Coordinates of C-alpha atoms (C1' of nucleotides) in Angstrom, one line a residue:
Chain A
M1 CA -17.6 11.0 -46.3
I2 CA -20.9 12.4 -45.4
S3 CA -21.9 15.6 -47.1
T4 CA -24.0 17.8 -44.7
S5 CA -24.4 20.7 -47.1
K6 CA -28.2 20.8 -46.9
V7 CA -28.6 20.3 -43.1
Q8 CA -29.6 23.6 -41.6
F9 CA -30.6 23.4 -38.0
V10 CA -34.0 24.8 -37.0
P11 CA -34.6 26.3 -33.6
G12 CA -37.2 24.7 -31.2
I13 CA -35.9 21.2 -31.8
T14 CA -32.8 20.0 -30.1
I15 CA -30.0 19.7 -32.5
W16 CA -29.0 16.2 -31.7
K17 CA -32.5 15.1 -32.6
Q18 CA -32.1 16.9 -36.0
I19 CA -29.0 15.1 -36.5
V20 CA -30.6 11.8 -35.6
D21 CA -33.3 12.5 -38.1
D22 CA -30.8 13.3 -40.8
L23 CA -28.8 10.2 -40.4
Q24 CA -31.7 7.9 -40.0
A25 CA -33.1 9.3 -43.3
R26 CA -29.8 8.7 -45.0
I27 CA -29.7 5.0 -43.7
D28 CA -33.4 4.3 -44.6
S29 CA -32.9 5.8 -48.0
G30 CA -29.8 3.5 -48.7
E31 CA -27.3 6.3 -48.9
L32 CA -25.5 4.7 -46.2
V33 CA -25.4 1.1 -46.6
E34 CA -25.2 -1.8 -44.1
N35 CA -22.0 -2.3 -42.1
Q36 CA -20.6 0.8 -43.6
K37 CA -18.2 2.6 -41.2
L38 CA -19.2 6.1 -40.3
P39 CA -16.5 8.8 -40.0
G40 CA -15.1 9.2 -36.4
E41 CA -17.1 11.2 -33.9
A42 CA -14.7 14.1 -34.3
D43 CA -15.1 14.3 -37.9
L44 CA -18.7 13.9 -37.9
A45 CA -19.1 16.6 -35.4
K46 CA -17.0 18.9 -37.7
A47 CA -19.1 18.1 -40.8
Y48 CA -22.3 18.9 -38.9
G49 CA -20.7 22.0 -37.4
V50 CA -21.6 20.9 -33.8
N51 CA -19.6 19.9 -30.9
R52 CA -18.5 16.4 -30.3
H53 CA -20.8 16.0 -27.3
T54 CA -23.8 16.9 -29.4
M55 CA -22.7 14.5 -32.0
R56 CA -22.1 11.6 -29.4
R57 CA -25.8 12.3 -28.0
A58 CA -27.1 11.8 -31.6
L59 CA -25.1 8.5 -32.1
Q60 CA -26.0 7.2 -28.8
E61 CA -29.6 7.6 -29.6
L62 CA -29.2 5.9 -33.1
A63 CA -27.5 3.0 -31.3
A64 CA -30.4 2.7 -28.9
M65 CA -32.8 2.6 -32.0
G66 CA -30.7 -0.1 -33.5
K67 CA -29.6 1.9 -36.5
V68 CA -26.1 2.1 -35.8
R69 CA -23.7 0.0 -33.9
I70 CA -21.0 1.7 -31.8
Q71 CA -17.8 -0.4 -31.1
H72 CA -15.3 0.9 -28.5
G73 CA -12.0 1.7 -30.1
R74 CA -13.2 0.9 -33.7
G75 CA -15.8 3.3 -34.7
S76 CA -19.5 3.5 -35.7
F77 CA -21.2 1.4 -38.2
V78 CA -24.4 1.4 -39.8
A79 CA -26.3 -1.5 -38.3
K80 CA -27.7 -4.5 -40.3
H81 CA -31.3 -4.3 -40.9
V82 CA -33.4 -6.7 -38.7
F83 CA -36.4 -8.4 -39.9
D84 CA -39.3 -8.7 -37.5
Y85 CA -40.7 -12.2 -37.9
E86 CA -44.2 -12.4 -36.3
L87 CA -45.5 -15.4 -34.5
V88 CA -49.0 -15.7 -35.9
E89 CA -51.6 -18.4 -36.2
R90 CA -51.4 -18.4 -40.1
P91 CA -47.7 -17.9 -40.9
R92 CA -47.2 -17.6 -44.7
F93 CA -43.8 -16.6 -45.8
S94 CA -45.0 -15.0 -48.9
E95 CA -47.4 -12.9 -47.1
W96 CA -44.9 -11.9 -44.5
V97 CA -42.3 -10.8 -46.9
K98 CA -44.5 -8.2 -48.6
K99 CA -44.0 -6.0 -45.5
Y100 CA -40.4 -5.4 -46.6
N101 CA -41.1 -4.3 -50.3
K102 CA -38.6 -6.9 -51.5
P103 CA -38.8 -10.2 -53.3
G104 CA -39.1 -13.1 -51.2
K105 CA -37.6 -16.6 -52.3
N106 CA -37.6 -20.0 -51.0
D107 CA -35.0 -22.2 -52.5
I108 CA -35.2 -25.9 -52.4
L109 CA -32.0 -27.3 -51.0
E110 CA -33.1 -30.9 -50.7
A111 CA -36.2 -32.9 -51.2
A112 CA -36.8 -36.6 -50.4
I113 CA -39.2 -39.2 -49.0
L114 CA -37.9 -40.5 -45.5
N115 CA -39.0 -43.3 -43.3
L116 CA -40.7 -42.1 -40.2
A117 CA -38.8 -44.5 -38.1
E118 CA -35.4 -43.0 -39.1
L119 CA -36.2 -39.3 -38.1
P120 CA -34.0 -38.2 -35.2
E121 CA -36.7 -35.9 -34.1
L122 CA -39.4 -38.7 -33.9
A123 CA -39.8 -38.6 -30.2
R124 CA -40.6 -35.0 -30.1
I125 CA -43.0 -35.4 -33.2
Q126 CA -45.0 -38.2 -31.5
Q127 CA -45.6 -36.4 -28.2
Y128 CA -48.0 -34.0 -29.7
G129 CA -50.2 -36.8 -30.5
V130 CA -51.7 -35.0 -33.6
F131 CA -49.6 -36.6 -36.5
P132 CA -51.0 -39.7 -38.0
E133 CA -48.6 -42.6 -38.1
Y134 CA -47.6 -42.8 -41.7
S135 CA -44.6 -44.9 -42.5
Q136 CA -43.2 -42.1 -44.7
V137 CA -43.0 -38.4 -44.9
A138 CA -42.0 -35.9 -47.4
M139 CA -38.9 -34.0 -46.3
I140 CA -38.1 -30.6 -47.9
K141 CA -35.3 -28.4 -46.9
T142 CA -35.4 -24.7 -47.9
L143 CA -33.4 -21.5 -47.8
G144 CA -35.6 -18.6 -47.3
R145 CA -34.3 -15.3 -48.7
V146 CA -35.6 -11.6 -48.5
G147 CA -34.1 -9.6 -51.4
E148 CA -30.7 -11.3 -51.5
E149 CA -30.3 -11.7 -47.8
P150 CA -30.7 -15.5 -46.4
I151 CA -33.1 -15.2 -43.6
S152 CA -34.0 -18.9 -42.7
I153 CA -33.2 -22.5 -43.2
A154 CA -36.3 -24.6 -42.9
R155 CA -36.7 -28.5 -42.7
H156 CA -40.2 -29.5 -43.4
L157 CA -41.7 -32.6 -42.8
F158 CA -45.1 -33.2 -44.4
F159 CA -47.5 -36.0 -43.1
G160 CA -50.0 -37.7 -45.4
E161 CA -50.1 -39.9 -48.4
A162 CA -51.1 -37.3 -50.7
L163 CA -48.4 -35.0 -49.5
L164 CA -45.6 -37.2 -50.5
A165 CA -46.0 -35.8 -54.0
L166 CA -44.6 -32.4 -52.6
V167 CA -41.2 -33.7 -53.0
D168 CA -41.6 -33.3 -56.9
D169 CA -44.1 -30.5 -56.9
L170 CA -42.3 -28.0 -55.0
H171 CA -39.4 -28.2 -57.3
A172 CA -41.5 -26.5 -59.7
G173 CA -40.9 -23.3 -57.7
R174 CA -44.4 -22.8 -56.2
G175 CA -45.0 -21.7 -52.6
I176 CA -45.8 -24.2 -49.9
T177 CA -49.2 -22.8 -49.3
E178 CA -50.1 -23.1 -52.9
S179 CA -48.7 -26.6 -53.4
L180 CA -50.6 -27.8 -50.1
R181 CA -53.8 -26.5 -51.7
Q182 CA -53.4 -28.5 -54.7
H183 CA -53.2 -31.5 -52.6
G184 CA -56.4 -31.0 -50.8
I185 CA -55.2 -28.9 -47.8
Q186 CA -57.2 -25.6 -48.1
D187 CA -56.1 -24.2 -44.9
Y188 CA -53.6 -24.9 -42.1
T189 CA -52.7 -23.1 -38.8
R190 CA -49.9 -23.1 -36.3
M191 CA -50.8 -25.3 -33.3
R192 CA -47.5 -24.7 -31.5
S193 CA -44.1 -23.2 -31.8
T194 CA -41.1 -23.7 -29.5
I195 CA -38.1 -21.3 -29.6
S196 CA -34.6 -22.2 -28.6
A197 CA -31.3 -20.6 -29.3
A198 CA -27.9 -22.2 -30.3
M199 CA -24.6 -21.3 -31.7
S200 CA -24.4 -21.5 -35.6
G201 CA -22.9 -24.6 -37.1
P202 CA -20.7 -24.6 -40.1
Q203 CA -23.5 -25.5 -42.4
E204 CA -25.6 -22.8 -41.1
R205 CA -22.9 -20.2 -41.3
E206 CA -22.4 -21.1 -45.1
L207 CA -26.0 -21.0 -45.9
L208 CA -27.0 -18.2 -43.9
Q209 CA -23.8 -16.2 -44.4
V210 CA -23.1 -15.3 -40.9
E211 CA -19.8 -15.2 -38.9
K212 CA -18.5 -17.8 -36.6
G213 CA -19.9 -17.3 -33.0
E214 CA -23.2 -15.9 -34.1
I215 CA -26.3 -17.0 -32.5
V216 CA -29.2 -18.6 -34.3
F217 CA -32.8 -19.1 -33.2
V218 CA -34.1 -22.7 -33.6
C219 CA -37.9 -22.9 -33.9
E220 CA -39.8 -26.2 -34.0
N221 CA -43.3 -25.7 -35.4
V222 CA -46.3 -28.0 -35.6
N223 CA -49.0 -27.0 -38.3
V224 CA -52.5 -28.7 -38.4
D225 CA -55.3 -28.6 -40.8
T226 CA -58.7 -27.3 -40.0
S227 CA -59.8 -30.5 -38.2
G228 CA -56.7 -30.6 -35.9
V229 CA -54.8 -33.2 -37.8
G230 CA -51.0 -32.7 -38.1
I231 CA -50.0 -31.7 -41.5
E232 CA -46.5 -30.4 -41.0
F233 CA -43.6 -30.4 -38.5
S234 CA -40.9 -27.9 -39.4
T235 CA -37.6 -26.8 -37.9
V236 CA -36.6 -23.4 -38.9
I237 CA -33.3 -21.8 -38.1
Y238 CA -33.0 -18.0 -38.2
P239 CA -29.8 -15.9 -37.8
S240 CA -30.4 -13.8 -34.5
S241 CA -28.3 -10.9 -36.2
R242 CA -30.8 -10.4 -38.9
V243 CA -34.1 -11.6 -37.4
R244 CA -36.1 -10.7 -34.4
L245 CA -39.2 -12.7 -33.3
V246 CA -42.2 -10.8 -32.4
Y247 CA -45.4 -11.9 -30.5
E248 CA -48.4 -9.8 -30.8
P249 CA -51.6 -11.2 -29.3
G250 CA -54.9 -10.4 -30.7
Chain B
M1 CA -22.1 -46.7 -12.0
I2 CA -25.5 -47.7 -13.0
S3 CA -26.6 -51.0 -11.5
T4 CA -28.7 -53.0 -14.1
S5 CA -29.2 -56.1 -11.9
K6 CA -33.1 -55.8 -12.4
V7 CA -33.1 -55.3 -16.0
Q8 CA -34.2 -58.4 -17.9
F9 CA -35.1 -58.0 -21.4
V10 CA -38.4 -59.2 -22.6
P11 CA -38.9 -60.6 -26.2
G12 CA -41.1 -58.9 -28.5
I13 CA -39.8 -55.3 -27.7
T14 CA -36.7 -54.1 -29.2
I15 CA -33.8 -54.1 -26.7
W16 CA -32.8 -50.5 -27.2
K17 CA -36.4 -49.4 -26.4
Q18 CA -36.3 -51.4 -23.1
I19 CA -33.1 -49.7 -22.4
V20 CA -34.6 -46.3 -23.2
D21 CA -37.5 -46.9 -20.9
D22 CA -35.2 -47.9 -18.0
L23 CA -32.9 -45.0 -18.2
Q24 CA -35.8 -42.6 -18.6
A25 CA -37.5 -44.0 -15.5
R26 CA -34.1 -43.5 -13.6
I27 CA -33.9 -40.0 -14.6
D28 CA -37.4 -39.1 -13.9
S29 CA -37.4 -40.7 -10.5
G30 CA -34.3 -38.6 -9.6
E31 CA -32.0 -41.6 -9.2
L32 CA -29.9 -40.0 -11.9
V33 CA -29.6 -36.1 -11.5
E34 CA -29.0 -33.2 -13.7
N35 CA -25.7 -32.9 -15.5
Q36 CA -24.6 -36.2 -14.1
K37 CA -22.2 -37.9 -16.5
L38 CA -23.3 -41.3 -17.5
P39 CA -20.6 -44.0 -17.9
G40 CA -19.2 -44.5 -21.5
E41 CA -21.0 -46.2 -24.3
A42 CA -18.7 -49.1 -23.8
D43 CA -19.3 -49.5 -20.1
L44 CA -23.0 -49.0 -20.4
A45 CA -23.2 -51.5 -23.1
K46 CA -21.3 -54.1 -20.9
A47 CA -23.6 -53.2 -18.0
Y48 CA -26.6 -53.9 -20.0
G49 CA -24.9 -56.9 -21.6
V50 CA -25.6 -55.6 -25.2
N51 CA -23.5 -54.4 -28.0
R52 CA -22.4 -50.9 -28.3
H53 CA -24.5 -50.2 -31.3
T54 CA -27.6 -51.1 -29.5
M55 CA -26.6 -48.9 -26.5
R56 CA -26.0 -45.9 -28.9
R57 CA -29.3 -46.5 -30.6
A58 CA -31.0 -46.1 -27.0
L59 CA -28.8 -43.0 -26.3
Q60 CA -29.6 -41.4 -29.5
E61 CA -33.4 -41.8 -28.8
L62 CA -32.8 -40.3 -25.3
A63 CA -30.9 -37.4 -26.8
A64 CA -33.8 -36.8 -29.3
M65 CA -36.1 -36.8 -26.3
G66 CA -34.1 -34.2 -24.6
K67 CA -33.4 -36.4 -21.6
V68 CA -29.8 -36.7 -22.3
R69 CA -27.1 -34.6 -23.8
I70 CA -24.3 -36.4 -25.9
Q71 CA -20.9 -34.6 -26.4
H72 CA -18.4 -35.9 -28.8
G73 CA -15.3 -36.7 -27.0
R74 CA -16.6 -36.1 -23.5
G75 CA -19.5 -38.4 -22.9
S76 CA -23.1 -38.5 -22.3
F77 CA -24.9 -36.3 -19.5
V78 CA -28.3 -36.2 -17.9
A79 CA -29.9 -33.0 -19.6
K80 CA -31.0 -30.1 -17.5
H81 CA -34.7 -29.6 -17.1
V82 CA -35.9 -26.9 -19.5
F83 CA -38.8 -24.6 -18.6
D84 CA -41.2 -23.8 -21.2
Y85 CA -42.3 -20.2 -20.9
E86 CA -45.3 -19.5 -22.8
L87 CA -46.0 -16.2 -24.6
V88 CA -49.6 -15.5 -23.6
E89 CA -51.8 -12.3 -23.6
R90 CA -51.9 -12.3 -19.6
P91 CA -48.4 -13.3 -18.6
R92 CA -48.2 -13.8 -14.8
F93 CA -45.3 -15.2 -13.4
S94 CA -47.0 -16.7 -10.3
E95 CA -49.5 -18.4 -12.4
W96 CA -47.0 -19.8 -14.7
V97 CA -44.7 -21.2 -12.0
K98 CA -47.5 -23.5 -10.6
K99 CA -47.2 -25.7 -13.5
Y100 CA -43.8 -26.9 -12.2
N101 CA -44.9 -27.5 -8.6
K102 CA -42.1 -25.6 -7.3
P103 CA -42.1 -22.4 -5.4
G104 CA -41.7 -19.3 -7.4
K105 CA -39.7 -16.2 -6.2
N106 CA -39.1 -12.8 -7.7
D107 CA -36.3 -11.1 -5.8
I108 CA -35.9 -7.4 -6.0
L109 CA -32.4 -6.4 -7.0
E110 CA -33.0 -2.8 -7.4
A111 CA -35.8 -0.1 -7.3
A112 CA -35.6 3.4 -8.2
I113 CA -37.3 6.3 -9.8
L114 CA -35.6 7.3 -12.9
N115 CA -36.0 10.4 -15.3
L116 CA -37.6 9.4 -18.4
A117 CA -35.1 11.4 -20.6
E118 CA -32.1 9.4 -19.3
L119 CA -33.4 6.0 -20.4
P120 CA -31.1 4.2 -23.0
E121 CA -34.1 2.6 -24.4
L122 CA -36.2 5.8 -24.7
A123 CA -36.4 5.5 -28.4
R124 CA -37.7 2.1 -28.6
I125 CA -40.3 3.0 -25.9
Q126 CA -41.7 6.0 -27.8
Q127 CA -42.0 4.2 -31.1
Y128 CA -44.9 2.4 -29.8
G129 CA -46.9 5.5 -29.1
V130 CA -48.9 3.9 -26.3
F131 CA -46.8 5.3 -23.3
P132 CA -47.8 8.7 -21.8
E133 CA -45.0 11.1 -21.5
Y134 CA -44.4 11.2 -17.9
S135 CA -41.2 12.7 -16.8
Q136 CA -40.4 10.0 -14.4
V137 CA -40.9 6.2 -14.3
A138 CA -40.5 3.5 -11.6
M139 CA -37.7 1.1 -12.5
I140 CA -37.6 -2.3 -10.8
K141 CA -35.1 -5.0 -11.3
T142 CA -35.8 -8.5 -10.4
L143 CA -34.4 -11.9 -10.4
G144 CA -37.0 -14.6 -11.0
R145 CA -36.5 -18.0 -9.7
V146 CA -38.3 -21.5 -10.0
G147 CA -37.3 -23.5 -6.9
E148 CA -33.6 -22.5 -6.4
E149 CA -33.0 -22.2 -10.1
P150 CA -32.6 -18.5 -11.3
I151 CA -34.7 -18.2 -14.6
S152 CA -34.9 -14.6 -15.4
I153 CA -33.6 -11.0 -14.9
A154 CA -36.2 -8.4 -15.4
R155 CA -36.0 -4.7 -15.7
H156 CA -39.5 -3.3 -15.4
L157 CA -40.4 0.3 -16.3
F158 CA -43.6 1.4 -14.9
F159 CA -45.6 4.4 -16.4
G160 CA -47.9 6.5 -14.5
E161 CA -47.8 8.9 -11.4
A162 CA -49.7 6.4 -9.2
L163 CA -47.2 3.6 -10.2
L164 CA -44.1 5.4 -8.8
A165 CA -45.1 4.1 -5.4
L166 CA -44.3 0.7 -6.6
V167 CA -40.7 1.2 -5.9
D168 CA -41.4 1.1 -2.2
D169 CA -44.3 -1.2 -2.4
L170 CA -42.6 -4.2 -4.2
H171 CA -40.0 -4.3 -1.4
A172 CA -42.8 -5.7 0.7
G173 CA -42.4 -8.9 -1.3
R174 CA -45.8 -8.9 -3.1
G175 CA -46.3 -9.9 -6.6
I176 CA -46.3 -7.3 -9.3
T177 CA -50.0 -8.2 -10.4
E178 CA -51.3 -7.7 -7.0
S179 CA -49.3 -4.5 -6.4
L180 CA -50.6 -3.1 -9.6
R181 CA -54.1 -3.8 -8.6
Q182 CA -53.7 -1.9 -5.3
H183 CA -52.7 1.3 -7.5
G184 CA -55.8 1.1 -9.6
I185 CA -54.7 -1.3 -12.4
Q186 CA -57.2 -4.2 -12.4
D187 CA -56.0 -5.9 -15.5
Y188 CA -53.2 -5.6 -17.9
T189 CA -52.3 -7.4 -21.1
R190 CA -49.3 -8.0 -23.4
M191 CA -49.5 -5.7 -26.4
R192 CA -46.2 -7.0 -27.9
S193 CA -42.9 -8.8 -27.2
T194 CA -39.8 -8.8 -29.4
I195 CA -37.4 -11.7 -28.9
S196 CA -33.6 -11.4 -29.5
A197 CA -30.7 -13.4 -28.5
A198 CA -27.2 -12.5 -27.2
M199 CA -24.1 -13.7 -25.5
S200 CA -24.4 -13.6 -21.8
G201 CA -22.6 -10.7 -20.2
P202 CA -20.7 -11.2 -16.9
Q203 CA -23.5 -9.6 -14.7
E204 CA -26.1 -12.1 -16.2
R205 CA -23.7 -15.1 -15.9
E206 CA -23.4 -14.3 -12.1
L207 CA -27.1 -13.7 -11.6
L208 CA -28.4 -16.4 -13.7
Q209 CA -25.4 -18.8 -12.8
V210 CA -24.7 -19.9 -16.3
E211 CA -21.3 -20.6 -17.9
K212 CA -19.3 -18.1 -20.2
G213 CA -20.4 -18.6 -23.7
E214 CA -23.9 -19.4 -22.9
I215 CA -26.7 -17.7 -24.9
V216 CA -29.7 -15.6 -23.5
F217 CA -32.9 -14.6 -24.7
V218 CA -33.6 -11.0 -24.5
C219 CA -37.4 -10.1 -24.6
E220 CA -38.7 -6.6 -24.7
N221 CA -42.4 -6.5 -23.6
V222 CA -45.1 -3.8 -23.8
N223 CA -47.8 -4.2 -21.4
V224 CA -51.0 -2.0 -21.6
D225 CA -54.1 -1.5 -19.5
T226 CA -57.7 -2.5 -20.6
S227 CA -58.0 0.7 -22.3
G228 CA -54.7 0.4 -24.4
V229 CA -52.6 2.8 -22.4
G230 CA -49.0 1.8 -21.8
I231 CA -48.5 0.7 -18.1
E232 CA -45.1 -1.2 -18.3
F233 CA -42.2 -1.7 -20.5
S234 CA -39.9 -4.5 -19.5
T235 CA -36.7 -6.1 -20.6
V236 CA -36.4 -9.7 -19.7
I237 CA -33.3 -11.9 -19.9
Y238 CA -33.7 -15.7 -19.9
P239 CA -30.9 -18.3 -20.0
S240 CA -31.4 -20.3 -23.2
S241 CA -30.0 -23.4 -21.4
R242 CA -33.0 -23.5 -19.0
V243 CA -35.9 -21.7 -20.7
R244 CA -37.5 -22.4 -24.0
L245 CA -40.1 -19.8 -25.3
V246 CA -43.4 -21.4 -26.5
Y247 CA -46.1 -19.9 -28.8
E248 CA -49.5 -21.5 -28.7
P249 CA -52.2 -19.5 -30.6
G250 CA -55.8 -19.7 -29.4
Chain C
dT1 C1' 3.2 -26.3 -28.2
dT2 C1' 3.0 -31.5 -28.6
dC3 C1' 1.4 -35.9 -27.1
dC4 C1' -1.6 -39.0 -25.1
dA5 C1' -5.7 -41.4 -23.1
dT6 C1' -10.6 -41.2 -23.2
dT7 C1' -14.9 -41.0 -25.5
dT8 C1' -18.2 -40.4 -29.1
dG9 C1' -18.9 -40.8 -34.3
dT10 C1' -18.6 -43.6 -38.6
dT11 C1' -17.9 -47.5 -41.5
dC12 C1' -17.0 -51.8 -42.5
dG13 C1' -18.7 -56.9 -41.9
dT14 C1' -21.8 -60.8 -40.2
dA15 C1' -25.8 -63.1 -38.6
dT16 C1' -30.7 -63.6 -37.4
dG17 C1' -35.8 -63.1 -37.4
dT18 C1' -39.8 -61.2 -39.9
dA19 C1' -42.7 -59.6 -43.4
dT20 C1' -43.5 -59.6 -48.5
dA21 C1' -44.0 -61.1 -53.3
Chain D
dT1 C1' -41.4 -73.1 -51.0
dT2 C1' -38.2 -69.7 -52.4
dA3 C1' -36.2 -65.3 -52.9
dT4 C1' -35.9 -60.6 -51.5
dA5 C1' -35.9 -56.8 -48.5
dC6 C1' -35.6 -54.9 -44.0
dA7 C1' -34.9 -54.1 -39.2
dT8 C1' -32.5 -55.7 -35.3
dA9 C1' -28.2 -57.1 -33.1
dC10 C1' -23.3 -58.1 -32.6
dG11 C1' -18.0 -57.5 -33.7
dA12 C1' -14.0 -54.8 -35.1
dA13 C1' -11.6 -51.0 -36.7
dC14 C1' -10.6 -46.5 -37.4
dA15 C1' -11.7 -41.3 -37.3
dA16 C1' -12.5 -37.2 -34.7
dA17 C1' -13.1 -34.4 -30.6
dT18 C1' -11.9 -33.3 -25.9
dG19 C1' -9.1 -32.5 -22.0
dG20 C1' -5.0 -33.0 -19.3
dA21 C1' 0.2 -33.9 -18.8

DNA sequence: TTCCATTTGTTCGTATGTATA
DNA sequence: TTATACATACGAACAAATGGA
């Protein structure tokens, strides 16, 4: 139950806005946790000492802000936090995660040297015309987390003789950017990303801890070095319930 | 059925590659049309005079290229054409559609003057801090097409006294960019886009002509004028089966 | 609900040509 | 020359998914 002992409404601001601010603060502070069921509208109205219509107005606003999720016939719930993943020219997982003041991790699920000819995505890789025709690539599959929340499954393919060593290197727990630097890649940039959507498969559901029927983003990324030569082709899967993609030019 | 009378395999190139080229040419030429079911693997193999494994290898390749779609237990189908919608600083529907050599249309579904206070997305609009606090906005709902294919449902909100006239103007059938120019907006750019995904609702299914269970992209866009003042907030829905979003920096 | 035909997915085995040590 | 490895191609059988009766 929610204690409203300290909430005293001030005149001049609409009451529903003050309730919005109060509930928002409780959610942001962690007092109310994700997916927690809020009391019914009638109970909430009573607790705040307002009419149910006033309470509803506040809940509608919180729903529009994405802070709560209202389900007809079930109740209101604290919405899951959604991470904004920005599409930028220099995507660096470790830099991005700092925004959220939580520890970021990239667990290695799998690492192997693969023959280029056996890759199912070979046709799409070749069409960009930036990847040298090595016979082998380093494949590394990772699970990205922010705090304890799984946020991405990535399948990285690294092109270049020197980068085959990444298969052993990354086991050591270093970040990708740092490991690339140790193999002569001082800088790399995003050349292109394509964004599709799909239903989550059983493997994704297990790794990303999402329910059946949830939607995932499927991003195919091409990264190149400073001279425009292809370094990495990655396929990254994000749960759309926890990640929103953001484009901000300039 | 597919006639293979002309297909003679030449030595030096693997048979499955020659089959890929043959089928790709038939798809690109229009002989095989979108969503058309191909004969079963066994029948195709027989028609080409090869083993089922060889036929499968070719089909796998075509699937990886996005030319066909293979469904376990159902068969193989000629894949739908997917439009690449690029995230750019100056998005202009009429410019983009030229890429596909098809006529682009933007039908007006609805146009009205709305009170700002009544908008469900008000909270999200205000958080950007770029939109002036007008009491009214022009709301225009459009259905975008490329050729005859519905490609987007957009709900545009235009901010500014002068832009309220757009509600009547756009009925005339002009493009948005042109109409904005006539009301003093010479140029506008994308400040931010957020990309989410959702299951298609009944209204979207009817307008976009997609099946139940298909996924849509939901993009919220903020457009500003040259001095950074908010001009337009739009929510655009794309069917993920026909549209892929693309980010290309630089 | 169960049963069945169709179709793709997977795994055996066999044979052949080519490149490499 | 011989031996090995590998990709290609063919053959057969069974597993798994789908849709209709």
